[in-house]
CSV table of C-alpha atoms in Angstrom, one decimal:
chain,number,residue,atom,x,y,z
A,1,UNK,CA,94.6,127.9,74.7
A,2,UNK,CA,97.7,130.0,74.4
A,3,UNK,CA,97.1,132.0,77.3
A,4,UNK,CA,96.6,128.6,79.6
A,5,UNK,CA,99.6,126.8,78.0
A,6,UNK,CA,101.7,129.9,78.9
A,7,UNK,CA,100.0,129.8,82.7
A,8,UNK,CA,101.3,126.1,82.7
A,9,UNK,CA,104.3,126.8,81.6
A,10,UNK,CA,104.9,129.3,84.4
A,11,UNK,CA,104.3,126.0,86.7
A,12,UNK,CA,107.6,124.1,85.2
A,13,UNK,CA,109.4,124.3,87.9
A,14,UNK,CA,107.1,121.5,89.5
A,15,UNK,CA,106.5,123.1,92.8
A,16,UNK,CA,104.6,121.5,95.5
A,17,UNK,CA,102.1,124.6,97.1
A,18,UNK,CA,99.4,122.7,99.0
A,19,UNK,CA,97.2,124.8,100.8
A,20,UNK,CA,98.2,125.2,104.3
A,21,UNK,CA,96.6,125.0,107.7
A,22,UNK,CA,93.3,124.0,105.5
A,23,UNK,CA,91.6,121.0,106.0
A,24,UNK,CA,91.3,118.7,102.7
A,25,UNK,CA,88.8,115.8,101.8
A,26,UNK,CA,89.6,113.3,100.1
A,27,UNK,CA,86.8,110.6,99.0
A,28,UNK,CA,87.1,107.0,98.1
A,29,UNK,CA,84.7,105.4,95.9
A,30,UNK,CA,85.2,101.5,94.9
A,31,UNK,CA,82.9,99.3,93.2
A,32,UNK,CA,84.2,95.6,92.9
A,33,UNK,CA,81.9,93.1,90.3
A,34,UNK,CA,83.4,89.3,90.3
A,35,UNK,CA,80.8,86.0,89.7
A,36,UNK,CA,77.9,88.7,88.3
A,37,UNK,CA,77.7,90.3,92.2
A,38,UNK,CA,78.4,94.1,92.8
A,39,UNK,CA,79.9,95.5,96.1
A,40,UNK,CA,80.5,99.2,97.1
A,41,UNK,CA,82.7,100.6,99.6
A,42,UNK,CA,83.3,104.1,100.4
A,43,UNK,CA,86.0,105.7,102.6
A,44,UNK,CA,87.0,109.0,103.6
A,45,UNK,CA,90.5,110.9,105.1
A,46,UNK,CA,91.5,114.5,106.0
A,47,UNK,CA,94.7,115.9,105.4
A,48,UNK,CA,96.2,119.2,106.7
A,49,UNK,CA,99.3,120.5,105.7
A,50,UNK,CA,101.9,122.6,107.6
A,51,UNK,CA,105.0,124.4,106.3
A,52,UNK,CA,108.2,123.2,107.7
A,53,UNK,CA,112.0,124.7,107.8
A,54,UNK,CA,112.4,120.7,105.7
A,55,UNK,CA,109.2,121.3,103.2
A,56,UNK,CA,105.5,120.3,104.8
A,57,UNK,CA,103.9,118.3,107.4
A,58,UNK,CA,100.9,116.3,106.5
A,59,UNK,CA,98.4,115.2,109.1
A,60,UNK,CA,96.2,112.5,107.6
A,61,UNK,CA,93.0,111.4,109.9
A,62,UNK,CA,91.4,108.3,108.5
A,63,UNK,CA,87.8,108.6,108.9
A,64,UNK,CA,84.8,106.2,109.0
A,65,UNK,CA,84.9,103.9,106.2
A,66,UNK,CA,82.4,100.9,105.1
A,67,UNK,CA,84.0,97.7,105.9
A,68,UNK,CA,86.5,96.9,103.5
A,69,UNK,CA,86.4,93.5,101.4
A,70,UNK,CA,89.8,91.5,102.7
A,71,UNK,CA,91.4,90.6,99.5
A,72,UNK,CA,94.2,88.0,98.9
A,73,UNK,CA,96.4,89.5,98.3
A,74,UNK,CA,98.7,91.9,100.1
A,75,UNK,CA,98.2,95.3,98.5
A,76,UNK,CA,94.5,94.5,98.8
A,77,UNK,CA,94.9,93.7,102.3
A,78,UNK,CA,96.8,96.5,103.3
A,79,UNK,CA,94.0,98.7,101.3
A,80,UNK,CA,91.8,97.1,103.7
A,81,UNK,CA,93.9,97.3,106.8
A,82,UNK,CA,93.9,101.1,106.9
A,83,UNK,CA,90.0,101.1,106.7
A,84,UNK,CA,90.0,99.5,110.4
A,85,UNK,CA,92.3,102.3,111.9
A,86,UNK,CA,89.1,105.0,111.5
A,87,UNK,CA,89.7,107.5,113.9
A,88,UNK,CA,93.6,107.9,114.4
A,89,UNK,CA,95.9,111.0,112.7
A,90,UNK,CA,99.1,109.6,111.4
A,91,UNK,CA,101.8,112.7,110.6
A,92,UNK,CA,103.8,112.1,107.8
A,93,UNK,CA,107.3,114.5,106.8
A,94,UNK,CA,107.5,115.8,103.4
A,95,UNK,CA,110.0,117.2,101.5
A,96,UNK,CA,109.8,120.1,99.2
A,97,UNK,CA,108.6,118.4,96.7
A,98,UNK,CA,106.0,116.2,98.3
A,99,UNK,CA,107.8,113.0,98.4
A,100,UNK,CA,107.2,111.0,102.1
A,101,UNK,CA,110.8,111.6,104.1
A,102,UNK,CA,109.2,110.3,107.2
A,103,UNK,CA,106.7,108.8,109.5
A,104,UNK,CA,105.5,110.0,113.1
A,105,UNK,CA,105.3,106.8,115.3
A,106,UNK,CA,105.7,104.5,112.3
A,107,UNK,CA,106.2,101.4,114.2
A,108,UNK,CA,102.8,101.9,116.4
A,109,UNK,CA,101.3,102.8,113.3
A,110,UNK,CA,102.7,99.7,111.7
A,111,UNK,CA,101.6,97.4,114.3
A,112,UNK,CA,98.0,98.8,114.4
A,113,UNK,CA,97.3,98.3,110.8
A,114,UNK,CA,98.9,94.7,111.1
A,115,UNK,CA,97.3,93.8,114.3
A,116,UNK,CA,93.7,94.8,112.2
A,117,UNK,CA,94.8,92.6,108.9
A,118,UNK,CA,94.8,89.6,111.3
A,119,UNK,CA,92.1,90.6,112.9
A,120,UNK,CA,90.2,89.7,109.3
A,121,UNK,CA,91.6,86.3,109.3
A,122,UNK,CA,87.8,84.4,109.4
A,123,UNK,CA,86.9,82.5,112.6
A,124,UNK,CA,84.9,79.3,110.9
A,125,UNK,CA,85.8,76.1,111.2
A,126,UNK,CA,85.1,74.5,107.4
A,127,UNK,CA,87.9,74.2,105.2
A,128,UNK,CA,87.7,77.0,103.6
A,129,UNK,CA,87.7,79.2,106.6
A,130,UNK,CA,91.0,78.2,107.6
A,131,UNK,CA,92.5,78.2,104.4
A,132,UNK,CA,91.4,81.2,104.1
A,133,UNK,CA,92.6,82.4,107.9
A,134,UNK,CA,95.8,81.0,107.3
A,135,UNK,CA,96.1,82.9,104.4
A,136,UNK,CA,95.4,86.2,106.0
A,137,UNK,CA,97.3,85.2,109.0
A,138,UNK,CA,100.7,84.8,107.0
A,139,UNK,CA,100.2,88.1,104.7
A,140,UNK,CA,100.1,89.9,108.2
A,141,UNK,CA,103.1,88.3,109.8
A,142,UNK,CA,105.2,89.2,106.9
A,143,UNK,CA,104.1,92.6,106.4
A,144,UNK,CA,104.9,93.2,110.2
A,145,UNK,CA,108.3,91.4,109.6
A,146,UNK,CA,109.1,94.2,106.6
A,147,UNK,CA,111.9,96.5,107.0
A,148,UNK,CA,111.4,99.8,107.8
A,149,UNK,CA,111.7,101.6,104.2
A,150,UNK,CA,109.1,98.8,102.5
A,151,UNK,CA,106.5,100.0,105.9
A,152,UNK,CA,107.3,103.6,105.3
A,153,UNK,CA,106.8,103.1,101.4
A,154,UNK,CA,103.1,101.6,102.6
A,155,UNK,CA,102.4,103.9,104.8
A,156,UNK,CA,103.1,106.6,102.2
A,157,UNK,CA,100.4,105.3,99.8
A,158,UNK,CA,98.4,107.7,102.3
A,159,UNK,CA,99.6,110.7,100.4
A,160,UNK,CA,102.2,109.7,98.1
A,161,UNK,CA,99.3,109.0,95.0
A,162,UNK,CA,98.0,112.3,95.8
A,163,UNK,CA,101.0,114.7,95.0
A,164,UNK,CA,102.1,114.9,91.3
A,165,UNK,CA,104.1,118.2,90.9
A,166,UNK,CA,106.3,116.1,88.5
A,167,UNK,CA,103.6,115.6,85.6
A,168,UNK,CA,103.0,119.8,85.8
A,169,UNK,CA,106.8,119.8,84.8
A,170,UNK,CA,106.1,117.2,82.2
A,171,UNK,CA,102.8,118.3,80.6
A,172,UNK,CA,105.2,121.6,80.2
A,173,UNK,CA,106.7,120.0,77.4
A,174,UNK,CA,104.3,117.5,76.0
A,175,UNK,CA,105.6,114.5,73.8
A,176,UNK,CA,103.7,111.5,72.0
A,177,UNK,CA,102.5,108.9,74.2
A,178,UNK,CA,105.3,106.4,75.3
A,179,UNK,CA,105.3,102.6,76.5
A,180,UNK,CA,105.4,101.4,79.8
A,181,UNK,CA,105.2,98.3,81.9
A,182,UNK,CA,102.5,98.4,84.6
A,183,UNK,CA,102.2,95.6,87.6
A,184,UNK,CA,98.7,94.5,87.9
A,185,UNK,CA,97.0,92.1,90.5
A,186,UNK,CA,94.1,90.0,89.5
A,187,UNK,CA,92.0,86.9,90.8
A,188,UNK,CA,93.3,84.8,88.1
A,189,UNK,CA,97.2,86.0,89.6
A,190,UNK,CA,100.2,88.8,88.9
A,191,UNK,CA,101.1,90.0,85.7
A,192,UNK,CA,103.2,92.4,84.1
A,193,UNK,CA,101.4,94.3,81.5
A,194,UNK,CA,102.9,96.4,78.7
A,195,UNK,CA,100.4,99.9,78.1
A,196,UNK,CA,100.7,103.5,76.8
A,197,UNK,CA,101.1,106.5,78.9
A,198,UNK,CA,100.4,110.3,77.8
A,199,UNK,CA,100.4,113.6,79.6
A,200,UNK,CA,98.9,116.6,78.4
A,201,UNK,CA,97.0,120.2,79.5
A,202,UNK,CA,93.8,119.9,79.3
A,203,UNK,CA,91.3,122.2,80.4
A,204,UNK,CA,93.6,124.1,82.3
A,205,UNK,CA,94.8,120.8,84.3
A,206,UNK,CA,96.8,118.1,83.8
A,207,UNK,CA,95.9,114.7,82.7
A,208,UNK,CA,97.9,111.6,83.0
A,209,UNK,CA,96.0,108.2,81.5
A,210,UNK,CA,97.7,104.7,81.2
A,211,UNK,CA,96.1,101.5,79.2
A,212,UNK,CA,97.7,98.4,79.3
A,213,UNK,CA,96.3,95.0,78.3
A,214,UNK,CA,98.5,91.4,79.4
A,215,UNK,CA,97.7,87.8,79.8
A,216,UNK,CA,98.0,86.2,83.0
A,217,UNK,CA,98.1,82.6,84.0
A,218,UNK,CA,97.7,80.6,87.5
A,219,UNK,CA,97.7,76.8,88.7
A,220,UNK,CA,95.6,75.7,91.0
A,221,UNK,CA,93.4,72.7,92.1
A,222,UNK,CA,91.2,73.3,88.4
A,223,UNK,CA,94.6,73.3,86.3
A,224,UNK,CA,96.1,75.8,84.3
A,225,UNK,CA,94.2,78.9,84.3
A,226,UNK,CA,94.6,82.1,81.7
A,227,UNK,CA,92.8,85.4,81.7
A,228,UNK,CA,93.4,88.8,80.6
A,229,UNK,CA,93.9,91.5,82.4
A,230,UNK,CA,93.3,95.2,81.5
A,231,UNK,CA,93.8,98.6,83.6
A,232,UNK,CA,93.2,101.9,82.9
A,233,UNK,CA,93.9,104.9,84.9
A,234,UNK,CA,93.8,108.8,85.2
A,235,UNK,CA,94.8,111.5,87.1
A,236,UNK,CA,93.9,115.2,86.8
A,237,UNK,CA,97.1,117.1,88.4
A,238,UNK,CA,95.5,120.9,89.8
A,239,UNK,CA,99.2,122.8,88.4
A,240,UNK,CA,99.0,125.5,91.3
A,241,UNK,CA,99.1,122.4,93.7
A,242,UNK,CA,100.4,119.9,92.6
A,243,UNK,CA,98.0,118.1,94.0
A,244,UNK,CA,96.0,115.1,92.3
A,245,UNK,CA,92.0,116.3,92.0
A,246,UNK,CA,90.4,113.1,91.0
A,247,UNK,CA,91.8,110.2,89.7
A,248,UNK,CA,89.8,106.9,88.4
A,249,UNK,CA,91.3,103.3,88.4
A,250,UNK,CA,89.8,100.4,86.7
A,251,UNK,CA,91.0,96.7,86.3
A,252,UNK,CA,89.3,94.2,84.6
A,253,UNK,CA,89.8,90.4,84.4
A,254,UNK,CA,88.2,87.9,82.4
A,255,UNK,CA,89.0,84.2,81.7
A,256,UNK,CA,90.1,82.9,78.9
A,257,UNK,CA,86.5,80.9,78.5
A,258,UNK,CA,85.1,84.0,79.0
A,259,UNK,CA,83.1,82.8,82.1
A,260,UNK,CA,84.9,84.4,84.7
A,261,UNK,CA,85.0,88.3,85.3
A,262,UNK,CA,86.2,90.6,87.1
A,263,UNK,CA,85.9,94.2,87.8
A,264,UNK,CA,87.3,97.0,90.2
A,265,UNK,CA,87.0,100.5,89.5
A,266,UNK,CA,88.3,103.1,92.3
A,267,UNK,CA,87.7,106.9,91.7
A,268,UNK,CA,89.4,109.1,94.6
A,269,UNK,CA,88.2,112.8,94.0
A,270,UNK,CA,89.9,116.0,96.4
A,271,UNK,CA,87.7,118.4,97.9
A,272,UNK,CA,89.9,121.5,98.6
């Protein structure tokens, strides 16, 4: 234990080393249970890294994925957006220290992933249909009216949850578990949810996990609807890499009657 905390300790400086010139898996896994029905979809990407004079290159290909459920909202959108651009490598600038500086060809990226979100929009002709096409419709004519930084933050959401060097730095020298406020998305609408979050060594990596627990309320055509809403989520941080191994996310919803549920869970593991 001494000899590993020492080892981690060596790490404090929070350097970014990724392997270079290597390819890298990374695996999506996410289960989604609403109304007592479970759905799987699975996705895969490769990243490459490349030194620079700057810090690194990072050429992400987004493989073959299921087809992703088109969610309503615009995170859950875009999540499903970059499952229909299987096939094309988008090049992303890093600095030293892993954060996203810049994006090769972001505005024909942009449009691509924008131009597929529409594409969801549903084709039927019942009411629902084109509420719901509407819907999807509007979501992707704002996100293609965003500004450049909000598409390059996006876009970064590639890599960006992947890179941690900062909590190697942290784990360094450990404290108690401190509060924080988390946004979280559910079916029953957006809430702000107050959790815990700890970092600590363990087992010669580094672990982040957050809890949080909130109410949430929406109106709609039913009335006044309350659920709560709970997420948890870890990371285990390889400190040689800085670089995010696995990491599970799951957010639950249920109603305030207790008849309405819902559940994600997301686990994205690295294959190195």
């Amino acid at each position: 234990m001494i000899l590993a905390a020492i080892a981690l300790a060596s790490q404090a400086t929070g350097s970014f080393a990724p392997p270079i010139d290597r390819p890298i898996t990374v695996r999506i896994e996410t289960e989604r249970t609403q109304d007592g029905t479970t759905r799987r979809f699975t996705g895969q990407r490769t990243l490459r890294f490349a030194a620079t004079d700057t810090g690194y290159r990072v050429a992400v290909t987004l493989d073959a994925a299921d087809p992703a459920e088109a969610e309503s909202d615009p995170a859950g959108l875009l999540r499903a957006g970059f499952a229909r651009l299987a096939g094309r490598t988008i090049t992303l600038s890093l600095a030293p220290d892993g954060t996203v500086t810049a994006i090769a060809d972001s505005d024909t990226v942009w449009r691509a992933l924008t131009d597929g979100i529409a594409a969801m929009a549903p084709s039927g002709t019942g009411a629902d249909a084109r509420q719901r096409a509407a819907q999807v419709r509007a979501i992707a004519a704002a996100l293609a009216a965003q500004p450049e930084p909000a598409r390059r933050s996006a876009l970064a959401t590639l890599v960006a949850p992947l890179i941690a060097p900062h909590l190697v730095v942290e784990a360094a020298s450990p404290g108690p578990p401190r509060t924080v406020q988390l946004p979280a998305t559910s079916p029953f609408g957006r809430a702000e949810l107050t959790g815990l979050r700890t970092v600590r060594q363990r087992d010669a990596m580094v672990e982040l996990s957050l809890s949080a627990t909130g109410a949430v309320g929406v109106s709609g055509s039913a009335g006044e609807v309350r659920a709560t809403v709970a997420i948890e989520r870890l990371q285990r941080v390889d400190p040689a890499t800085g670089l995010v191994i696995v990491s599970r996310e799951r957010i639950e919803s249920v109603s305030a009657d207790g008849r309405q549920r819902s559940e994600r869970v997301t686990i994205t593991r690295l294959e190195l």
